[in-house]
Short mmCIF file of C-alpha atoms and ligand atoms in Angstrom, two decimals:
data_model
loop_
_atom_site.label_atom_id
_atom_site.label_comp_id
_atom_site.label_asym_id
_atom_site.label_seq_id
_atom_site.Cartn_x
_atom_site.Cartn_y
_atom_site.Cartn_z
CA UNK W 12 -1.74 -130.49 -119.51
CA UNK W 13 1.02 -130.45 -122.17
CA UNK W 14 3.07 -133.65 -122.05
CA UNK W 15 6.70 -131.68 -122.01
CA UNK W 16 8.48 -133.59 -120.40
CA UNK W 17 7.65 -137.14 -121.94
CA UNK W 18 10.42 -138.23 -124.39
CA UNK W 19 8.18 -139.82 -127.10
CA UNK W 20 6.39 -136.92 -127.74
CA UNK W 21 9.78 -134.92 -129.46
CA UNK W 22 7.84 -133.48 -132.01
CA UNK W 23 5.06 -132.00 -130.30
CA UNK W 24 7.46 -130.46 -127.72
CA UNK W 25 9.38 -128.83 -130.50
CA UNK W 26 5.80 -127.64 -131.75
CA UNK W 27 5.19 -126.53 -128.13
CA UNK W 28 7.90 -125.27 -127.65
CA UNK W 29 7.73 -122.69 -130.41
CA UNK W 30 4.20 -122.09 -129.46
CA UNK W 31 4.98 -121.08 -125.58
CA UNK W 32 6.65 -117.76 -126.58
CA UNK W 33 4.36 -116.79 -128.95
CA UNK W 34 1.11 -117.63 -126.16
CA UNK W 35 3.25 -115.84 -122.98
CA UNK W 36 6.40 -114.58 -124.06
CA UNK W 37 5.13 -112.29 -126.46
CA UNK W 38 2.49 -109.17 -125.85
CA UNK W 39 0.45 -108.18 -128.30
CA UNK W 40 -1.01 -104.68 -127.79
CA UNK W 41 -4.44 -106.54 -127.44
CA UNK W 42 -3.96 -108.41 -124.72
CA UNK W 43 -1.83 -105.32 -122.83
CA UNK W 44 -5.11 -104.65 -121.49
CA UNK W 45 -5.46 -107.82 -119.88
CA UNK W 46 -2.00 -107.93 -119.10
CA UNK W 47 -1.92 -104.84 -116.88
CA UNK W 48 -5.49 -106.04 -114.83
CA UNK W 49 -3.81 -109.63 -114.17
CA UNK W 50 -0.89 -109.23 -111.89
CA UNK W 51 0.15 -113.33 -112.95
CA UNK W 52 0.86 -112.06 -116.03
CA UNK W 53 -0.41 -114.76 -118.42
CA UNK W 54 -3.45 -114.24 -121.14
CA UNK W 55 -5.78 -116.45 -119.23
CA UNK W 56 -5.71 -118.73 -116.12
CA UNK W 57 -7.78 -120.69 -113.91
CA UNK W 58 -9.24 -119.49 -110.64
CA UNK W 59 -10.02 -120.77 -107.24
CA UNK W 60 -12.49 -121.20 -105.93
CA UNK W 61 -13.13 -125.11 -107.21
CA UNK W 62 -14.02 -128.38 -106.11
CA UNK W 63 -11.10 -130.59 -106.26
CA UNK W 64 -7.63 -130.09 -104.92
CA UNK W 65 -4.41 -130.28 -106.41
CA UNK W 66 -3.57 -133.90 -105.86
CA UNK W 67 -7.00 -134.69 -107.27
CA UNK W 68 -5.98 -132.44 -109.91
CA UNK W 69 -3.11 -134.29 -110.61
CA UNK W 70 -0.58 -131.54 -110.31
CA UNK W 71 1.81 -132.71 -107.63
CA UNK W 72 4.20 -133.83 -109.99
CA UNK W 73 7.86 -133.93 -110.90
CA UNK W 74 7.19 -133.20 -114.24
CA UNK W 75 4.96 -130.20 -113.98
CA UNK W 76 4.54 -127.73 -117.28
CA UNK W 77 5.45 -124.35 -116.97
CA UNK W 78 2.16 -124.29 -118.74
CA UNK W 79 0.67 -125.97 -115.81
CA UNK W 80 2.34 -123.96 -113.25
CA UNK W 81 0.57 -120.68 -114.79
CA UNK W 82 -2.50 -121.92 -115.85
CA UNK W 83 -3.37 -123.77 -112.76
CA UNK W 84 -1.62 -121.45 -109.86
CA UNK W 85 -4.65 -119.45 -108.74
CA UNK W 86 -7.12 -122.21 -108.37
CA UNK W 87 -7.15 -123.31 -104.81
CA UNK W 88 -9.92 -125.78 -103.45
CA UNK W 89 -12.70 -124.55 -101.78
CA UNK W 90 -12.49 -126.68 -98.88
CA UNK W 91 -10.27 -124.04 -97.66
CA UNK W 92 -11.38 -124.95 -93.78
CA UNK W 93 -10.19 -128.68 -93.44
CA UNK W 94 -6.44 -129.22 -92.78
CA UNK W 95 -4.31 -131.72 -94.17
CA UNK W 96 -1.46 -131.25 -91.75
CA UNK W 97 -2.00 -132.27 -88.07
CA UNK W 98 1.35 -130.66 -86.31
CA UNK W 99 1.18 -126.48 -85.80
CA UNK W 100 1.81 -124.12 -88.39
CA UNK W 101 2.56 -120.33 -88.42
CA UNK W 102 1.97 -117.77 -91.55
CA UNK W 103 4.13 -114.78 -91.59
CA UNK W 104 2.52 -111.76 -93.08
CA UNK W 105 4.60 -108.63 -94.48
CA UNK W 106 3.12 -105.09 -95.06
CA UNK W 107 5.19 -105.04 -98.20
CA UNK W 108 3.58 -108.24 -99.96
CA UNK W 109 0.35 -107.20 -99.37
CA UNK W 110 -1.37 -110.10 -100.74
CA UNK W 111 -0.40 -112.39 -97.74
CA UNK W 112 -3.17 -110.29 -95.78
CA UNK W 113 -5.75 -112.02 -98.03
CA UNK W 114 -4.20 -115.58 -97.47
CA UNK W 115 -4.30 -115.30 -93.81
CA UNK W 116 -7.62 -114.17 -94.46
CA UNK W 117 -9.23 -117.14 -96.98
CA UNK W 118 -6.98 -119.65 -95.30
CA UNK W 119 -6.77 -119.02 -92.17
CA UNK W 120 -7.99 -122.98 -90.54
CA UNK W 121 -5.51 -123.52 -92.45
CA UNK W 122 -2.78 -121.75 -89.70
CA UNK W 123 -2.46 -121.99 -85.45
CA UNK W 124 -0.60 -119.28 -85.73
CA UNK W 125 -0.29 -115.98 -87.69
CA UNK W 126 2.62 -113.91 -87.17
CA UNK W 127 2.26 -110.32 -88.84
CA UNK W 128 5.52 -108.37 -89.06
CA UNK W 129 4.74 -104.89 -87.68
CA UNK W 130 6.60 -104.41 -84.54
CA UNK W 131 10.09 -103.36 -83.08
CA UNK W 132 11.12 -103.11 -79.72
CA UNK W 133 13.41 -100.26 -78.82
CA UNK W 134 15.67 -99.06 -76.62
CA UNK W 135 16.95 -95.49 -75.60
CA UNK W 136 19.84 -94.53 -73.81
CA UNK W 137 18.61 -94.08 -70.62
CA UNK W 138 17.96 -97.98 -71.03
CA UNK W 139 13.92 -97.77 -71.15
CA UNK W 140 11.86 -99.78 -74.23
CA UNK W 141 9.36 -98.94 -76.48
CA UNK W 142 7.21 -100.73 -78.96
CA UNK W 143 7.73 -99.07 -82.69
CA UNK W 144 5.96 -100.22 -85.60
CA UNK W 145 1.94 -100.12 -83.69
CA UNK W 146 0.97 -97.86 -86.91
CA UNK W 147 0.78 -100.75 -88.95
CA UNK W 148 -1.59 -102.96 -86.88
CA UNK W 149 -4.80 -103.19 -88.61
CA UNK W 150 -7.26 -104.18 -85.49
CA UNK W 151 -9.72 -104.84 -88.56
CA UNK W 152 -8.11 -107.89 -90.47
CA UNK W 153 -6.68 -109.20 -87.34
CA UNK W 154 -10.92 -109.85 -86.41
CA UNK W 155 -11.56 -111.00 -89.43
CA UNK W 156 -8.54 -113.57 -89.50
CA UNK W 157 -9.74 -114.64 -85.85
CA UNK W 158 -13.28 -114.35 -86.55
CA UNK W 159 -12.88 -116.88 -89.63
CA UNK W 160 -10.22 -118.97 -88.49
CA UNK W 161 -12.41 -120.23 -85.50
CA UNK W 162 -12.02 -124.22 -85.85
CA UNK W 163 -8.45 -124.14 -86.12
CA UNK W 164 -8.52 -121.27 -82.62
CA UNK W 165 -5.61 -119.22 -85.47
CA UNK W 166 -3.58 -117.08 -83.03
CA UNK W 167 -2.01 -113.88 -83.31
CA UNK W 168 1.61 -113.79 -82.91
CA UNK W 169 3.33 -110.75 -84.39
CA UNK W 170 6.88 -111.09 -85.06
CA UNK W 171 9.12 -108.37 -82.59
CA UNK W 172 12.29 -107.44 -84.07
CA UNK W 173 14.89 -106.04 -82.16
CA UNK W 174 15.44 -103.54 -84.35
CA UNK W 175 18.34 -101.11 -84.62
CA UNK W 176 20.09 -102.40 -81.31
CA UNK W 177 24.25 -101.76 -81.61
CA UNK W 178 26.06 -103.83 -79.42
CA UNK W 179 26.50 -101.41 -76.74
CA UNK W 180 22.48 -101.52 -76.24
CA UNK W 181 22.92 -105.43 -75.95
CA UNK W 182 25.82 -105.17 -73.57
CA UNK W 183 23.44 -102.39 -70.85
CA UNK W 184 20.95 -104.96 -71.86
CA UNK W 185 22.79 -107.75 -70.51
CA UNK W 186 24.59 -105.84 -67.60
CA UNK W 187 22.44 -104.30 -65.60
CA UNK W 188 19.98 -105.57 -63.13
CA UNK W 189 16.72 -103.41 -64.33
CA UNK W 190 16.83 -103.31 -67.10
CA UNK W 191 15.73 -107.34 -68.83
CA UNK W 192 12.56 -106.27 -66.38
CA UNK W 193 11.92 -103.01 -68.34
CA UNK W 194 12.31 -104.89 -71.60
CA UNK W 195 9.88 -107.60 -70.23
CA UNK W 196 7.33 -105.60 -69.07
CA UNK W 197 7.45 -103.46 -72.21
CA UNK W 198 6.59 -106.40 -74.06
CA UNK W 199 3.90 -108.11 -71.83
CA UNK W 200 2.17 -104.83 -71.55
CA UNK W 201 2.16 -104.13 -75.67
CA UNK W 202 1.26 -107.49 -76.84
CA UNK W 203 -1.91 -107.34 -74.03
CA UNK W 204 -2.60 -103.52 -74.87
CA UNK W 205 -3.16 -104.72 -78.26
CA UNK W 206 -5.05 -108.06 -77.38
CA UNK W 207 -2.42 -110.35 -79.48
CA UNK W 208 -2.20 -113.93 -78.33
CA UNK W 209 1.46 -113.89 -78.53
CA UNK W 210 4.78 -112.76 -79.72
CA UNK W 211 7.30 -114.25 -82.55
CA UNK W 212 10.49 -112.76 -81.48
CA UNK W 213 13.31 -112.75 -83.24
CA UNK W 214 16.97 -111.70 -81.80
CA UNK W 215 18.66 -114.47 -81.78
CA UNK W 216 20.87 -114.56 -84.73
CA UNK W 217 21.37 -110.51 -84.40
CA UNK W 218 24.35 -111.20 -82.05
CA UNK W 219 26.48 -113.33 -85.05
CA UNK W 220 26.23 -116.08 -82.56
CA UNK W 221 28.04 -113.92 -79.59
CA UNK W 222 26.54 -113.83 -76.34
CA UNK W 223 24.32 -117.17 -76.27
CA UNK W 224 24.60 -117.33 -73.02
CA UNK W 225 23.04 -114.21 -72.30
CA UNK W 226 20.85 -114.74 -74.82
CA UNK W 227 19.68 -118.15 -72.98
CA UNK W 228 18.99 -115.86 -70.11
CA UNK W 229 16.64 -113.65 -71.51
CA UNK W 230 14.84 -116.10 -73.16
CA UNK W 231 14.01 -117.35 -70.01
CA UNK W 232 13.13 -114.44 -68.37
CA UNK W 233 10.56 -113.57 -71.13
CA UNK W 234 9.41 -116.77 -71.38
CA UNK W 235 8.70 -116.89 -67.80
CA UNK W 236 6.55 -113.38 -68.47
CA UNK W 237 4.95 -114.30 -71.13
CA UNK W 238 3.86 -117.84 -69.58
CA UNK W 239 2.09 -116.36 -66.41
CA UNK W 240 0.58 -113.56 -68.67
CA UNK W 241 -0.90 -116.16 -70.79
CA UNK W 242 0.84 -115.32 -74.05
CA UNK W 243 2.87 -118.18 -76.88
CA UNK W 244 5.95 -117.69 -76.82
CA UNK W 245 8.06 -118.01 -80.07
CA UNK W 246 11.21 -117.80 -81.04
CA UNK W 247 12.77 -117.63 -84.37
CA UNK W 248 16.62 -119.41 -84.73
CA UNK W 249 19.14 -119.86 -87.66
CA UNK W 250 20.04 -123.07 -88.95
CA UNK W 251 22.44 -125.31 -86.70
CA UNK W 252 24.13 -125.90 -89.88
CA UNK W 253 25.87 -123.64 -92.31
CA UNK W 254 25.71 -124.93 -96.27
CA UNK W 255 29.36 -125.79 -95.71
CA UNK W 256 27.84 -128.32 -93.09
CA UNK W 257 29.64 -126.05 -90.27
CA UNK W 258 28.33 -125.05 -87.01
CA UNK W 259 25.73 -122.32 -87.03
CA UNK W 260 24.99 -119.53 -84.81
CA UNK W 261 23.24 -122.32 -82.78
CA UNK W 262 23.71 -125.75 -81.21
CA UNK W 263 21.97 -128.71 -79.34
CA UNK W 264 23.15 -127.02 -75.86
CA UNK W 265 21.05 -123.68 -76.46
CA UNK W 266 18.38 -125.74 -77.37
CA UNK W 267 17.72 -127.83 -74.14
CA UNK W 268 18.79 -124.32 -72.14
CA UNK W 269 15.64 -122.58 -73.43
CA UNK W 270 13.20 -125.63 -74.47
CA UNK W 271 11.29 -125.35 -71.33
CA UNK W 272 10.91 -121.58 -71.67
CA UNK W 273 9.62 -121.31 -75.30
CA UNK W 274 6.40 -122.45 -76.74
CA UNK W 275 7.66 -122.87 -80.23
CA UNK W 276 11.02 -122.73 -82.06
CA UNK W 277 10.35 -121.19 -85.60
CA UNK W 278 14.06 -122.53 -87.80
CA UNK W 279 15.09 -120.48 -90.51
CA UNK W 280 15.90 -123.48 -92.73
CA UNK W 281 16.09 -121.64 -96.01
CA UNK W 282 19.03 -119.25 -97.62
CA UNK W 283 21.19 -122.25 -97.81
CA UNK W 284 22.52 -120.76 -100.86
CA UNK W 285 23.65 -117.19 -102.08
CA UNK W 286 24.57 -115.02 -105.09
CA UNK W 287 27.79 -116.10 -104.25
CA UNK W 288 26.91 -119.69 -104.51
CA UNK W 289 24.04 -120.23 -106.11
CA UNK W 290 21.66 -123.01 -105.84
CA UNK W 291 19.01 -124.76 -103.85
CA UNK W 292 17.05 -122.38 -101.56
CA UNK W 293 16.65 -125.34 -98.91
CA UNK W 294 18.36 -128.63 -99.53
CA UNK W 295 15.68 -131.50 -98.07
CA UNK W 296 18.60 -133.16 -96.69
CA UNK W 297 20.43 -130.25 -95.54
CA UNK W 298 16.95 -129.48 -93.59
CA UNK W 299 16.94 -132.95 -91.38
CA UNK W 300 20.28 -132.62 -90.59
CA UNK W 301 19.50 -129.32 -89.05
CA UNK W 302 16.31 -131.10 -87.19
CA UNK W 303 18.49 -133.51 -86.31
CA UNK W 304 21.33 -132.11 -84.91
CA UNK W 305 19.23 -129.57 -82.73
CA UNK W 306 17.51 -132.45 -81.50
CA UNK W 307 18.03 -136.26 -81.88
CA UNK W 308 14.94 -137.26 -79.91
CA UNK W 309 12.01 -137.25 -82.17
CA UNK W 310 10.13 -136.60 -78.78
CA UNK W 311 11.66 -133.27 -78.38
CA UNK W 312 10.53 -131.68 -81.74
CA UNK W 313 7.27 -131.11 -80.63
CA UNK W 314 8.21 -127.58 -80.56
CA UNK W 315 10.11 -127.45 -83.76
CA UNK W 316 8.47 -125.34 -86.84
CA UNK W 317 10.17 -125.94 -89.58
CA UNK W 318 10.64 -123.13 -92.15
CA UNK W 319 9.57 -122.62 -95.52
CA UNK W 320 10.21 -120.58 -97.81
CA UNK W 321 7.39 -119.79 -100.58
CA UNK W 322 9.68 -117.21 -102.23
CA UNK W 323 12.35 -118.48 -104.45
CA UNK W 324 15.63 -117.01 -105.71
CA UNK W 325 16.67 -115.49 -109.23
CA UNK W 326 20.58 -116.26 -110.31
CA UNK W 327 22.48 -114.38 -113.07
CA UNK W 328 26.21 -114.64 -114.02
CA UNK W 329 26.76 -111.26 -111.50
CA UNK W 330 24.28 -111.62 -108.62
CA UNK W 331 20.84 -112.52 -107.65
CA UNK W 332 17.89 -111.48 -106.19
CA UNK W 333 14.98 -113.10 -104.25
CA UNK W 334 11.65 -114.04 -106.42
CA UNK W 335 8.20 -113.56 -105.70
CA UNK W 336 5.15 -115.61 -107.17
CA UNK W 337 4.30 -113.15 -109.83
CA UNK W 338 7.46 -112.46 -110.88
CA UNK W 339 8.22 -115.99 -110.62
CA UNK W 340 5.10 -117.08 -113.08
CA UNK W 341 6.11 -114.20 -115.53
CA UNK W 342 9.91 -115.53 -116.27
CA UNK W 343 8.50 -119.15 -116.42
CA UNK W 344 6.19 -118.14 -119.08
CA UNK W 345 9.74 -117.75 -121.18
CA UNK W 346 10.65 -121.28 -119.78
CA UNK W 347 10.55 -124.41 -122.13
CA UNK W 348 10.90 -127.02 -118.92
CA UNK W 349 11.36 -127.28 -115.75
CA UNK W 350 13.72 -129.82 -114.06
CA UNK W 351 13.48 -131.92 -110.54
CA UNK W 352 16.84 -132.37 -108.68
CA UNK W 353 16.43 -135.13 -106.79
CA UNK W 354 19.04 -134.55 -104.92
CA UNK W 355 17.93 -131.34 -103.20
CA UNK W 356 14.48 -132.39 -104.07
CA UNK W 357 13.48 -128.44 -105.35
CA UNK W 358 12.77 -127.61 -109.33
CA UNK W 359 14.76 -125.25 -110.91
CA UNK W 360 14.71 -123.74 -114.20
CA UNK W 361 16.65 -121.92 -117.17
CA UNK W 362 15.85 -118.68 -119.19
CA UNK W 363 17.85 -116.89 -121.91
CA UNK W 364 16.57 -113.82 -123.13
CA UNK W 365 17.86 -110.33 -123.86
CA UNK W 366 18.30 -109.93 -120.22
CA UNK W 367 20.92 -112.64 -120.08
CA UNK W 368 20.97 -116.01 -118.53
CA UNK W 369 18.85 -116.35 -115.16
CA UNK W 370 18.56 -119.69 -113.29
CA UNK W 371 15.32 -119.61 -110.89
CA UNK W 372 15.12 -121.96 -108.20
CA UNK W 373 11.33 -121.94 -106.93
CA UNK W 374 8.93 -123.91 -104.32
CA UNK W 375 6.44 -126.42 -106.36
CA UNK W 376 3.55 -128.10 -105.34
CA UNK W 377 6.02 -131.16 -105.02
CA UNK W 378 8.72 -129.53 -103.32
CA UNK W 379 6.50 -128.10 -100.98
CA UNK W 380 4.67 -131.77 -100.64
CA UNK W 381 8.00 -133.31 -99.92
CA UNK W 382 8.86 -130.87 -96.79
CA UNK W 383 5.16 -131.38 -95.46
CA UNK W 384 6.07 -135.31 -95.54
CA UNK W 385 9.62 -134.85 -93.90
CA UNK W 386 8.10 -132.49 -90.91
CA UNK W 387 5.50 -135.24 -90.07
CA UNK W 388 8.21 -137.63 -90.10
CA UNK W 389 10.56 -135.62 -87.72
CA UNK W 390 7.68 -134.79 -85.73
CA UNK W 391 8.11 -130.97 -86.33
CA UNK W 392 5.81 -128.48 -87.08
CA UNK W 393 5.81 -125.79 -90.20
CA UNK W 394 6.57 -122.09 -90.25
CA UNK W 395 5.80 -120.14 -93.90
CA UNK W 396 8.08 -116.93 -94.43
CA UNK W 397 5.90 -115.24 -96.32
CA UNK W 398 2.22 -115.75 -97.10
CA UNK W 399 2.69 -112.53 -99.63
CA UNK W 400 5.29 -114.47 -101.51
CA UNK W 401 3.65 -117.90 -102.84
CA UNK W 402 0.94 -119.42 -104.91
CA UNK W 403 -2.62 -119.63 -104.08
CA UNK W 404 -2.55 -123.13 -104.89
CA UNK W 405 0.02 -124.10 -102.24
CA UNK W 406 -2.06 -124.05 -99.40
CA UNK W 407 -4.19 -127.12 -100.59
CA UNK W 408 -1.41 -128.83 -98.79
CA UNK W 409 -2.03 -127.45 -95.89
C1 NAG U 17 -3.12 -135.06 -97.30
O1 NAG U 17 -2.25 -135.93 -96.60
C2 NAG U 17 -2.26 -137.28 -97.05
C3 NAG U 17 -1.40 -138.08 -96.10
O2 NAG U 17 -0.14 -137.55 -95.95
C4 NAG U 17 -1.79 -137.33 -98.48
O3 NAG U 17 -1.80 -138.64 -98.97
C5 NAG U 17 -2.67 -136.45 -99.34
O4 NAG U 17 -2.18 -136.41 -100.66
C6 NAG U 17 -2.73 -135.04 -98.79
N1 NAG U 17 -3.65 -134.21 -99.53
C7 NAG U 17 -3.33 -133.00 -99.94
C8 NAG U 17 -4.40 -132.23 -100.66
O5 NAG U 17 -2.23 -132.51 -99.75
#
């Protein structure tokens, strides 16, 4: 809208500049009002839905306007049935960023798969398993999602966590000759009490990268269950690659042990970088060599989701903190630009207030655009952790 970032226009960024804080930085007690009812946080912005789509719109940019960003955010296309992607892709949902639920919901031809985070498998001492967590299913949405998500068949795959396991509850797990059959049948029996299509299980990475073996094992065991009871099968795994470029807490080897067993690997390729050194959330180069070294045969991805992250991450001189779309849209309202590195091919940008100096690293239309275009050309699906966390007008690019 504004031409920022366009050198010959110095003297109108200077003007616009000065004019940005006093439009979004600032609240005047009349617009407090409107402040409280709109969640984004800016005076006035456009909403979906409309007619044309964010490349139509021009917006997939390098050179986006923080002005942009805000303004334009909310406005999705209506054509909210018709994918743009032709590989799988799975939507994580969190109680805790409620507004995911509605994404799922407007979206959801958009998605194969949904995965909403509710459940925990459990063990007790006398080595038998429960399911925790079934108070949060809501049979409701999950008939609406299904119910409007008919041409692309969405499934429903919560995500199982094994959740407060010690070691010693891994090691009976592992040892004994009962009890990977209790665990299985647990889980078969829950996910059809329930009517869900599938599971999204995630234990892998809970062992520091101990035990893969075993781990291999069990994998196959379930997947064996969950194949002759009809359910999908996926299974979330760290990074091959650490953002030193060193081993992960998986390698090529696991991979081809458990291919056969799983219907869909879902790769935690963001958190590349930390408080303790900040930076990109997911490197676009860091993320093919982690396709790439779990699998160098494009033919073999087929079961590959790649993940993305539509949260971003918040740096100060003493920490940092993960950022969410509204909170995300309220600091850039204090931004003056926003920058590309091509490099990691993500958009950053700077704030100084009283608060201090933040840095806030951020998925954009074009980062996100980029990823789509790298997963077609490895051949590899797309996993989203968390529909709750991004911008309604991301999923145009879906
Ligand atoms: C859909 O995909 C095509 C081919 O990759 C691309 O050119 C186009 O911009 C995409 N449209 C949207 C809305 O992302």
């Amino acid at each position: 809208m504004w031409p920022l970032h366009r050198k010959p226009y110095t003297l109108l960024l200077t003007i616009v500049v000065l004019i940005i804080p006093l439009t979004f930085g600032t609240i005047t007690p009349s617009d407090k009002k409107a402040k409280q009812k709109d969640p984004a946080g800016s005076p006035s912005f456009k909403k979906g839905p409309i007619a044309e789509n964010v490349v139509e719109r021009g917006l997939v940019t390098k050179s986006p306007s923080p002005f942009d960003i805000i303004y334009e955010s909310s406005a999705y296309c209506k054509k909210t049935s018709e994918r743009n992607v032709t590989r799988p892709v799975l939507g994580y949902v969190t109680p805790w960023n409620n507004h995911g639920y509605d994404v799922a919901k407007t979206f959801s031809n958009k998605f194969t798969m949904i995965s909403p985070v509710w459940l925990q498998v459990k063990r007790k001492p006398a080595g038998t398993y429960y399911m925790a967590g079934t108070h949060d299913i809501d049979h409701e949405w999950v008939r609406e999602v299904r119910k409007r998500g008919k041409r692309s068949g969405v499934k429903i795959v919560p995500r199982v966590l094994f959740d407060g396991w010690t070691s010693d509850d891994f090691y009976a797990l592992f040892t004994s000759g009962t009890e990977p059959k209790e665990l299985t049948k647990t889980l078969v029996t829950s996910l059809k009490a329930y009517k869900f299509d599938g599971v999204t299980l995630e234990v892998w990475s809970q062992l520091g990268g101990q035990a893969r073996k075993a781990l291999q094992m069990l994998v196959k065991l379930l997947g064996e269950a969950l194949n002759k009871a009809g359910l999908t099968f996926i299974l979330v795994i760290p990074p091959p690659l650490t953002n030193q470029g060193k081993p992960g807490m998986i390698e090529h080897e696991d991979l081809k042990a458990m291919y056969s067993s799983v219907d869909y690997f879902s790769i935690m390729t963001y958190d590349y970088s930390s408080p303790e050194r900040p930076g990109a959330n997911s490197p676009i180069k860091w993320i093919q060599k982690c396709i790439e070294t779990l699998t160098p045969a494009k033919s073999d991805r087929e079961k590959f989701l790649i993940g993305l992250n539509f949260y971003g991450y918040q740096y100060t001189s003493t920490g940092g903190h993960p950022i969410f779309g509204n909170e995300y849209l309220e600091t850039l309202s204090k931004a003056k630009t926003i920058e590309w590195s091509e490099d990691v091919e993500e958009h950053f940008f700077e704030v100084k207030d009283k608060d201090g100096k933040r840095t806030i690293f951020y998925p954009t239309l074009m980062s996100i655009r980029r990823r789509i275009k790298l997963a077609e050309e490895l051949g590899c699906g797309l996993a989203i952790w968390e529909l709750g966390q991004g911008l309604d007008y991301f999923y145009d690019l879906l």
